[in-house]
Amino acid sequence: MINLRISIFFCLVILICSCKDNPTSNTSDAISSTESKSGSNGTKMMRDSISQILKYASAAESIYENKLRAQIHKSEFDKSKNGVDLFNYAKELLNNGDTDEAIKVIEELFTNNPNLAKVTSQTRSFHEMLAISYLRKGEQENCMENHNDESCIVPITPKGQHKKRTGSEKAVEKYTQILKMFPDDIQSQWLMNIAYMTLGKYPSEVPKKYLVPLGKKSNKSTLNNVATQMSLDFFGLAGGSIADDFNNDGFLDIVTSSWGSEGKMKYFENDGKGSFVDKSDQSKIAQSKGGLHINQTDFNNDGFLDIYILRSAWMPNRSWGILPNSLLKNNGDGTFSDVTIAAGLYKANPTQAATWNDFNNDGYLDLFIANETTFSSKTKFQCEFYLNNGDETFTNVAEKYSVNKVGYFKGCTSGDVNNDGWQDLYLSNLDGNNIMLIGKQEGGKFAGFEQVRAGVEKPTESFPCWFFDVDNDGWEDLYVASYDRTAFEDQGGQFASNIIGKKIKTKNSCLYKNNGKMQFENVTSQYIKDRGISTMGCNFGDMNNDGYLDFYLGTGAPDYRSTVPNRLYVNQNGKRFKDESFSMGVGHIQKGHGISFADFDNDGDQDIYAVMGGAFKGDGFPNAFYENTDEKNNWIKIKLEGVDSNKPGIGARIMVEGTTKGGKQRKIYKTVGSGSSFGANPLTCEIGLGTMKEITSLSIKWPNGKNEFTSYEGIEINKKYIIVEGQPAISVDLVTLEFKKDPNAGGHHHHH
């Protein structure tokens, strides 16, 4: 019988591949029934399914298969001798990481055609290609091959400066030529500034008219990248990150992913002694293909956190090789198994956005997936909404509840925006208005969603998003990051223009304040000074434990010229945000993707893990791990265990009340969840208390449909508590770790 099921499965996979763009195909639903609920052999079946899809995919159509595309353009040039084909050939070589070869191709073109060696409007693209190729050469020879923890963080420190200088020197020379002809090319100005930084000549030797001034890292900075010193500098492409405790030992682990046809999954287990151990193979996580985003869940309420992998974002058509997402079940013995098929979740749709929450308040976590229908998609990819059946299976009810929306959805998040005890949804759209869906109930039972106009439709080209309480008033506010066409074409120029005070074209990201009456006010201009911050990955946390939530934005785009620093915004008492990117030393200029805020060493303050790779084959980079040493404020940790509610308590609202050192009364709110739509924080709440000297009351509104707070007394500051629904809080001893670092680590020390 098992062999028959496997045979049926392969037939169905081949059928999917042969019916590439049939929007009415339900073959993936049929696959669900071919595997038993045990999930045995599920990992192999998913792996084989992905292999079959890739086998029938047209790799040449995908802009990310750079080696193959380089070969195609080379063949076309050999036939046509057309300069456009040669340019495309050089571009694909560069994107594949064959930088020296790309430089050779363009230099030979200039040698053989002296008229092209002059910078003009007609030859400008070739010269820009050569300039960025030289800058990339410098990055490869220094920041990658001789990597250290200060590489590529601007303004670049002496330790991060290049020892092999030819690449950056040639880049300065070429950008000087370009700017002589095009002095208003601010993107080239910015890239010239970076080249000067890597040579140790910034800002003193940058021509004054081209200088883009950045602040310096403060001597009081409490953040330092120690990824290489701790062997956490996994080298990969764009991907996601999760920080959480997967083996229930009280220490936070790291799971990270890398996307693409060769994408990997990695699992770094916290050993509780100050180090992380690579358990990717032992845990069997390495057997699963990576994805652009990952998040955690406990779909079966067994107390062990599971992993959801989202794949095939930015894929417009099935011919590119659209892959299914994967649900990895934590077996509780240190291993994970792919149970996607057994759970009824097998569908091959393009996405990187999903949110887990208990939308019908039955005590089990449900799943909403926001799929992408791109500008050029032949198929309309509908959103999916899976209710948890409570038996390790799910049912897609998107059509039943009219949430099978179609859009270019790049982010989605869930939260209770009207405090009625039912979870709501927000969808971020790269091509149109964003969507707010309010959870409804009839007679105390879930009745779907109502789409409302709550004033949060903009920006119309947006990417990640999240709910958080900006000012501790008890109402969930909303941040929506923009990502318009300038992000793809001129992100560096827009960043630099903003810094030097010139007008920019990038649409503003939006910070929306919840007024408690089902309407949101756009307060971006009051809270954030900067404009034009195109964002991919992001998350939020409380870096200084002052009780107000901060956020970190991952910037960039596939184009190598999108070499823009990631940005850290620190909340100023709930009234505005201050850019501390450069003063804190976290302005990393590699591509920012999955980000996690978490207290990995149990010292009370949150560290940051960030995935740094890009989209193209040659744009891999080591991830960053920022250790936080800020211990001036108080804190508390709360781990929930639901009984009537879902086991990890996702969606629960925590309210801490207390007295500050100055004698003032204060309330701080925190919602249990993994944070942003691109990056995953721990489900154990790490709450900054500022100068609160005592907690007078801690209250929890459990996500059980009752919509009422339960109070817990006797809670003390700077401690961790486990609270089981319906039982008193239990204090847990915390073991503070001292990270074991190798200050001499560097070069090829990073993981591949």
Short mmCIF file of C-alpha atoms in Angstrom, two decimals, residues 280-628:
data_model
loop_
_atom_site.label_atom_id
_atom_site.label_comp_id
_atom_site.label_asym_id
_atom_site.label_seq_id
_atom_site.Cartn_x
_atom_site.Cartn_y
_atom_site.Cartn_z
CA SER A 280 21.84 20.74 11.21
CA ASP A 281 22.64 17.17 10.18
CA GLN A 282 21.93 15.50 13.50
CA SER A 283 18.51 17.15 13.75
CA LYS A 284 17.76 16.25 10.10
CA ILE A 285 16.88 19.88 9.40
CA ALA A 286 19.61 19.85 6.76
CA GLN A 287 17.54 17.34 4.77
CA SER A 288 15.00 20.07 4.01
CA LYS A 289 15.54 22.66 1.32
CA GLY A 290 15.75 26.22 2.54
CA GLY A 291 13.43 29.11 1.83
CA LEU A 292 13.31 32.89 1.91
CA HIS A 293 11.45 33.01 5.23
CA ILE A 294 10.88 30.69 8.17
CA ASN A 295 8.85 30.95 11.37
CA GLN A 296 8.01 28.76 14.34
CA THR A 297 4.79 27.25 15.63
CA ASP A 298 3.49 24.47 17.84
CA PHE A 299 0.84 23.14 15.53
CA ASN A 300 0.01 20.04 17.62
CA ASN A 301 0.29 21.53 21.14
CA ASP A 302 2.91 18.99 22.22
CA GLY A 303 5.16 21.64 23.76
CA PHE A 304 7.90 21.31 21.15
CA LEU A 305 8.28 24.12 18.63
CA ASP A 306 7.92 23.22 14.95
CA ILE A 307 9.22 25.08 11.89
CA TYR A 308 7.46 26.38 8.80
CA ILE A 309 9.55 27.05 5.65
CA LEU A 310 8.23 29.45 3.01
CA ARG A 311 9.64 29.08 -0.49
CA SER A 312 9.47 30.50 -4.01
CA ALA A 313 8.91 34.18 -3.31
CA TRP A 314 9.49 36.41 -6.35
CA MET A 315 8.55 33.55 -8.69
CA PRO A 316 5.95 34.79 -11.22
CA ASN A 317 5.18 31.51 -12.97
CA ARG A 318 5.37 27.77 -12.41
CA SER A 319 7.86 27.44 -15.23
CA TRP A 320 10.43 29.01 -12.89
CA GLY A 321 10.10 26.08 -10.51
CA ILE A 322 7.65 27.14 -7.81
CA LEU A 323 8.17 24.93 -4.76
CA PRO A 324 5.80 23.96 -1.92
CA ASN A 325 6.24 25.23 1.63
CA SER A 326 7.20 22.76 4.37
CA LEU A 327 5.99 22.10 7.90
CA LEU A 328 8.76 20.47 9.94
CA LYS A 329 7.48 18.66 13.01
CA ASN A 330 9.68 18.73 16.09
CA ASN A 331 9.78 15.09 17.20
CA GLY A 332 10.92 15.99 20.71
CA ASP A 333 14.06 13.88 20.41
CA GLY A 334 16.29 16.43 18.71
CA THR A 335 15.06 15.64 15.20
CA PHE A 336 12.54 17.16 12.78
CA SER A 337 10.35 15.49 10.13
CA ASP A 338 8.54 17.03 7.16
CA VAL A 339 4.81 16.44 7.73
CA THR A 340 3.49 18.86 5.09
CA ILE A 341 1.76 16.19 3.05
CA ALA A 342 0.36 14.35 6.06
CA ALA A 343 -0.98 17.61 7.48
CA GLY A 344 -2.82 18.54 4.28
CA LEU A 345 -0.68 21.62 3.66
CA TYR A 346 0.95 20.63 0.37
CA LYS A 347 0.58 23.37 -2.23
CA ALA A 348 3.16 24.81 -4.62
CA ASN A 349 2.54 28.56 -4.54
CA PRO A 350 4.97 31.50 -4.44
CA THR A 351 5.19 33.16 -1.03
CA GLN A 352 7.38 34.27 1.83
CA ALA A 353 4.61 35.54 4.10
CA ALA A 354 2.60 33.51 6.60
CA THR A 355 1.26 34.01 10.11
CA TRP A 356 0.30 31.47 12.80
CA ASN A 357 -2.47 32.35 15.22
CA ASP A 358 -5.58 30.84 16.75
CA PHE A 359 -8.18 32.60 14.65
CA ASN A 360 -11.18 30.56 15.87
CA ASN A 361 -10.09 30.39 19.54
CA ASP A 362 -10.31 26.59 19.70
CA GLY A 363 -6.89 26.17 21.32
CA TYR A 364 -4.99 25.21 18.16
CA LEU A 365 -2.86 27.41 15.92
CA ASP A 366 -4.17 28.07 12.43
CA LEU A 367 -2.18 29.22 9.40
CA PHE A 368 -2.70 32.06 6.94
CA ILE A 369 -0.46 32.22 3.86
CA ALA A 370 -0.29 35.35 1.71
CA ASN A 371 0.70 34.29 -1.80
CA GLU A 372 2.21 36.45 -4.54
CA THR A 373 0.65 37.22 -7.89
CA THR A 374 3.36 39.30 -9.54
CA PHE A 375 3.08 41.86 -12.31
CA SER A 376 3.83 39.16 -14.90
CA SER A 377 2.16 36.12 -13.32
CA LYS A 378 0.15 33.97 -15.68
CA THR A 379 -1.55 32.30 -12.72
CA LYS A 380 -3.61 34.09 -10.05
CA PHE A 381 -2.20 32.69 -6.80
CA GLN A 382 -4.87 32.92 -4.11
CA CYS A 383 -4.14 33.27 -0.41
CA GLU A 384 -4.58 30.17 1.74
CA PHE A 385 -6.23 29.95 5.15
CA TYR A 386 -5.90 26.67 7.04
CA LEU A 387 -7.89 25.90 10.17
CA ASN A 388 -6.22 23.40 12.49
CA ASN A 389 -8.34 20.26 12.91
CA GLY A 390 -6.67 19.38 16.21
CA ASP A 391 -5.43 16.03 14.92
CA GLU A 392 -2.24 17.23 13.18
CA THR A 393 -4.16 18.02 9.98
CA PHE A 394 -5.49 21.24 8.47
CA THR A 395 -8.37 22.28 6.22
CA ASN A 396 -8.09 25.14 3.73
CA VAL A 397 -11.12 27.36 4.30
CA ALA A 398 -9.92 30.44 2.43
CA GLU A 399 -12.75 30.31 -0.08
CA LYS A 400 -15.36 29.57 2.58
CA TYR A 401 -14.42 32.68 4.51
CA SER A 402 -13.70 34.82 1.42
CA VAL A 403 -10.03 35.40 2.27
CA ASN A 404 -8.70 33.76 -0.89
CA LYS A 405 -7.42 37.18 -1.90
CA VAL A 406 -5.22 37.77 -4.93
CA GLY A 407 -2.44 40.33 -4.82
CA TYR A 408 1.31 40.78 -4.85
CA PHE A 409 1.40 40.11 -1.12
CA LYS A 410 4.89 40.42 0.38
CA GLY A 411 3.96 40.51 4.04
CA CYS A 412 1.18 39.54 6.41
CA THR A 413 0.73 39.82 10.15
CA SER A 414 -1.97 39.02 12.69
CA GLY A 415 -3.08 40.63 15.93
CA ASP A 416 -6.11 41.81 17.84
CA VAL A 417 -6.39 45.43 16.71
CA ASN A 418 -9.79 46.12 18.31
CA ASN A 419 -9.21 44.22 21.56
CA ASP A 420 -12.28 42.06 21.11
CA GLY A 421 -10.49 38.74 21.69
CA TRP A 422 -10.48 37.69 18.03
CA GLN A 423 -7.38 37.84 15.87
CA ASP A 424 -7.29 40.10 12.81
CA LEU A 425 -5.15 40.05 9.65
CA TYR A 426 -3.18 42.60 7.68
CA LEU A 427 -1.84 41.97 4.16
CA SER A 428 0.95 44.07 2.65
CA ASN A 429 0.75 44.47 -1.14
CA LEU A 430 3.60 45.31 -3.53
CA ASP A 431 1.08 46.20 -6.23
CA GLY A 432 -1.95 47.93 -4.82
CA ASN A 433 -3.74 48.82 -1.60
CA ASN A 434 -2.97 46.91 1.57
CA ILE A 435 -5.79 45.00 3.24
CA MET A 436 -7.09 44.89 6.82
CA LEU A 437 -9.30 41.90 7.71
CA ILE A 438 -11.14 41.99 11.06
CA GLY A 439 -11.99 38.69 12.75
CA LYS A 440 -15.71 38.22 13.32
CA GLN A 441 -17.78 36.04 15.66
CA GLU A 442 -21.41 35.02 15.77
CA GLY A 443 -22.75 33.57 18.99
CA GLY A 444 -19.24 33.24 20.35
CA LYS A 445 -18.03 31.25 17.35
CA PHE A 446 -15.61 32.25 14.62
CA ALA A 447 -17.44 33.68 11.59
CA GLY A 448 -14.61 34.65 9.26
CA PHE A 449 -13.31 38.13 8.48
CA GLU A 450 -14.63 41.47 7.39
CA GLN A 451 -12.48 43.66 5.15
CA VAL A 452 -12.47 47.21 6.48
CA ARG A 453 -11.01 50.53 5.42
CA ALA A 454 -9.14 51.51 8.55
CA GLY A 455 -6.86 54.10 6.96
CA VAL A 456 -3.98 51.66 6.50
CA GLU A 457 -4.14 51.03 2.76
CA LYS A 458 -0.83 52.80 1.99
CA PRO A 459 1.90 52.54 0.86
CA THR A 460 0.68 50.89 -2.33
CA GLU A 461 4.08 49.30 -2.91
CA SER A 462 4.95 47.72 0.42
CA PHE A 463 6.79 44.74 1.85
CA PRO A 464 7.18 43.62 5.52
CA CYS A 465 4.74 44.69 8.22
CA TRP A 466 3.97 44.11 11.87
CA PHE A 467 1.65 45.00 14.74
CA PHE A 468 3.22 46.40 17.93
CA ASP A 469 2.26 48.80 20.70
CA VAL A 470 4.44 51.87 20.08
CA ASP A 471 3.45 53.89 23.16
CA ASN A 472 2.09 51.33 25.64
CA ASP A 473 -1.50 52.48 25.47
CA GLY A 474 -2.82 48.92 25.15
CA TRP A 475 -3.72 49.15 21.45
CA GLU A 476 -1.77 47.46 18.66
CA ASP A 477 -0.22 49.94 16.23
CA LEU A 478 1.12 49.05 12.77
CA TYR A 479 4.31 49.53 10.76
CA VAL A 480 4.28 48.94 6.99
CA ALA A 481 7.55 49.19 5.08
CA SER A 482 7.61 50.57 1.55
CA TYR A 483 9.41 48.88 -1.34
CA ASP A 484 8.64 50.72 -4.56
CA ARG A 485 10.45 50.68 -7.90
CA THR A 486 13.20 52.97 -6.66
CA ALA A 487 14.22 50.15 -4.32
CA PHE A 488 15.16 48.05 -7.34
CA GLU A 489 16.65 50.83 -9.48
CA ASP A 490 18.19 53.51 -7.25
CA GLN A 491 18.11 52.46 -3.61
CA GLY A 492 21.64 53.69 -2.95
CA GLY A 493 20.88 57.04 -4.55
CA GLN A 494 17.69 57.46 -2.57
CA PHE A 495 19.47 56.63 0.69
CA ALA A 496 22.27 59.11 0.01
CA SER A 497 19.84 61.81 -1.15
CA ASN A 498 17.98 61.50 2.13
CA ILE A 499 21.22 61.82 4.10
CA ILE A 500 22.38 64.96 2.27
CA GLY A 501 18.95 66.58 2.32
CA LYS A 502 17.95 66.23 -1.32
CA LYS A 503 14.50 65.36 -2.57
CA ILE A 504 13.80 61.67 -2.97
CA LYS A 505 11.31 59.65 -4.98
CA THR A 506 10.90 56.65 -2.70
CA LYS A 507 7.48 56.27 -1.11
CA ASN A 508 7.40 56.65 2.64
CA SER A 509 7.00 53.67 4.90
CA CYS A 510 4.05 54.14 7.24
CA LEU A 511 3.73 54.05 11.00
CA TYR A 512 0.04 53.89 11.92
CA LYS A 513 -1.25 54.74 15.38
CA ASN A 514 -4.33 52.82 16.52
CA ASN A 515 -6.95 55.21 17.92
CA GLY A 516 -8.98 52.39 19.48
CA LYS A 517 -12.00 53.07 17.27
CA MET A 518 -11.15 50.83 14.30
CA GLN A 519 -9.20 53.62 12.64
CA PHE A 520 -5.47 54.27 12.37
CA GLU A 521 -3.67 57.59 12.03
CA ASN A 522 -0.54 57.91 9.90
CA VAL A 523 1.99 59.37 12.36
CA THR A 524 5.15 58.65 10.35
CA SER A 525 6.25 62.27 10.06
CA GLN A 526 5.89 62.79 13.82
CA TYR A 527 7.82 59.67 14.76
CA ILE A 528 10.45 59.12 12.05
CA LYS A 529 12.64 61.80 10.54
CA ASP A 530 14.07 59.74 7.67
CA ARG A 531 12.34 58.99 4.39
CA GLY A 532 12.88 56.48 1.64
CA ILE A 533 13.77 53.42 3.72
CA SER A 534 13.05 50.50 1.38
CA THR A 535 12.92 47.40 3.57
CA MET A 536 13.02 43.63 3.06
CA GLY A 537 13.72 41.92 6.40
CA CYS A 538 12.97 43.44 9.80
CA ASN A 539 11.88 42.86 13.34
CA PHE A 540 11.32 44.67 16.61
CA GLY A 541 12.45 44.36 20.19
CA ASP A 542 13.54 46.47 23.15
CA MET A 543 17.28 47.03 22.78
CA ASN A 544 17.74 49.09 25.94
CA ASN A 545 14.99 47.53 28.09
CA ASP A 546 13.29 50.89 28.59
CA GLY A 547 9.87 49.33 28.01
CA TYR A 548 9.41 50.85 24.55
CA LEU A 549 9.78 48.78 21.38
CA ASP A 550 12.54 49.56 18.87
CA PHE A 551 12.97 48.11 15.36
CA TYR A 552 15.73 47.06 12.98
CA LEU A 553 15.28 47.26 9.20
CA GLY A 554 17.08 45.09 6.66
CA THR A 555 17.60 46.98 3.39
CA GLY A 556 18.84 46.22 -0.12
CA ALA A 557 17.71 44.72 -3.42
CA PRO A 558 19.10 42.13 -5.86
CA ASP A 559 21.07 44.81 -7.76
CA TYR A 560 24.61 45.01 -6.35
CA ARG A 561 24.39 48.80 -6.41
CA SER A 562 21.78 48.54 -3.66
CA THR A 563 24.53 48.62 -1.07
CA VAL A 564 22.58 50.39 1.66
CA PRO A 565 23.04 50.19 5.45
CA ASN A 566 20.54 48.36 7.60
CA ARG A 567 18.86 50.73 10.06
CA LEU A 568 18.16 50.58 13.79
CA TYR A 569 15.46 52.90 15.17
CA VAL A 570 15.29 53.35 18.93
CA ASN A 571 11.98 54.34 20.54
CA GLN A 572 12.11 57.59 22.50
CA ASN A 573 9.50 57.11 25.27
CA GLY A 574 6.77 56.23 22.78
CA LYS A 575 6.88 59.66 21.15
CA ARG A 576 9.37 59.29 18.29
CA PHE A 577 12.13 57.05 16.91
CA LYS A 578 15.81 57.96 16.66
CA ASP A 579 18.12 56.47 14.02
CA GLU A 580 20.97 54.80 15.93
CA SER A 581 22.25 52.71 13.01
CA PHE A 582 25.69 54.27 12.86
CA SER A 583 26.18 55.21 16.50
CA MET A 584 25.38 51.61 17.52
CA GLY A 585 27.53 50.09 14.77
CA VAL A 586 24.81 48.04 13.05
CA GLY A 587 24.74 49.81 9.65
CA HIS A 588 25.61 46.66 7.72
CA ILE A 589 25.65 47.27 3.93
CA GLN A 590 25.06 43.69 2.84
CA LYS A 591 21.48 42.65 2.06
CA GLY A 592 19.19 42.52 5.10
CA HIS A 593 16.69 39.68 5.41
CA GLY A 594 15.47 37.62 8.38
CA ILE A 595 16.09 39.36 11.73
CA SER A 596 15.60 38.07 15.28
CA PHE A 597 15.75 39.96 18.59
CA ALA A 598 16.50 37.57 21.46
CA ASP A 599 18.39 37.26 24.74
CA PHE A 600 20.70 34.41 23.79
CA ASP A 601 22.94 34.66 26.87
CA ASN A 602 20.17 35.11 29.46
CA ASP A 603 21.63 38.36 30.77
CA GLY A 604 18.37 40.27 30.35
CA ASP A 605 19.08 42.29 27.20
CA GLN A 606 18.25 41.34 23.63
CA ASP A 607 20.89 40.48 21.06
CA ILE A 608 20.23 40.53 17.30
CA TYR A 609 20.77 37.79 14.72
CA ALA A 610 20.52 38.95 11.10
CA VAL A 611 20.66 37.10 7.76
CA MET A 612 22.80 39.05 5.30
CA GLY A 613 22.86 37.23 1.92
CA GLY A 614 21.34 38.55 -1.30
CA ALA A 615 19.27 37.09 -4.14
CA PHE A 616 21.77 36.19 -6.85
CA LYS A 617 24.10 33.18 -6.84
CA GLY A 618 27.17 35.32 -6.22
CA ASP A 619 25.67 37.45 -3.46
CA GLY A 620 26.19 35.23 -0.45
CA PHE A 621 27.49 36.74 2.77
CA PRO A 622 28.09 35.66 6.39
CA ASN A 623 25.24 36.37 8.79
CA ALA A 624 25.66 38.84 11.65
CA PHE A 625 25.19 38.29 15.38
CA TYR A 626 25.16 41.45 17.51
CA GLU A 627 25.86 40.86 21.18
CA ASN A 628 24.13 43.40 23.44
#
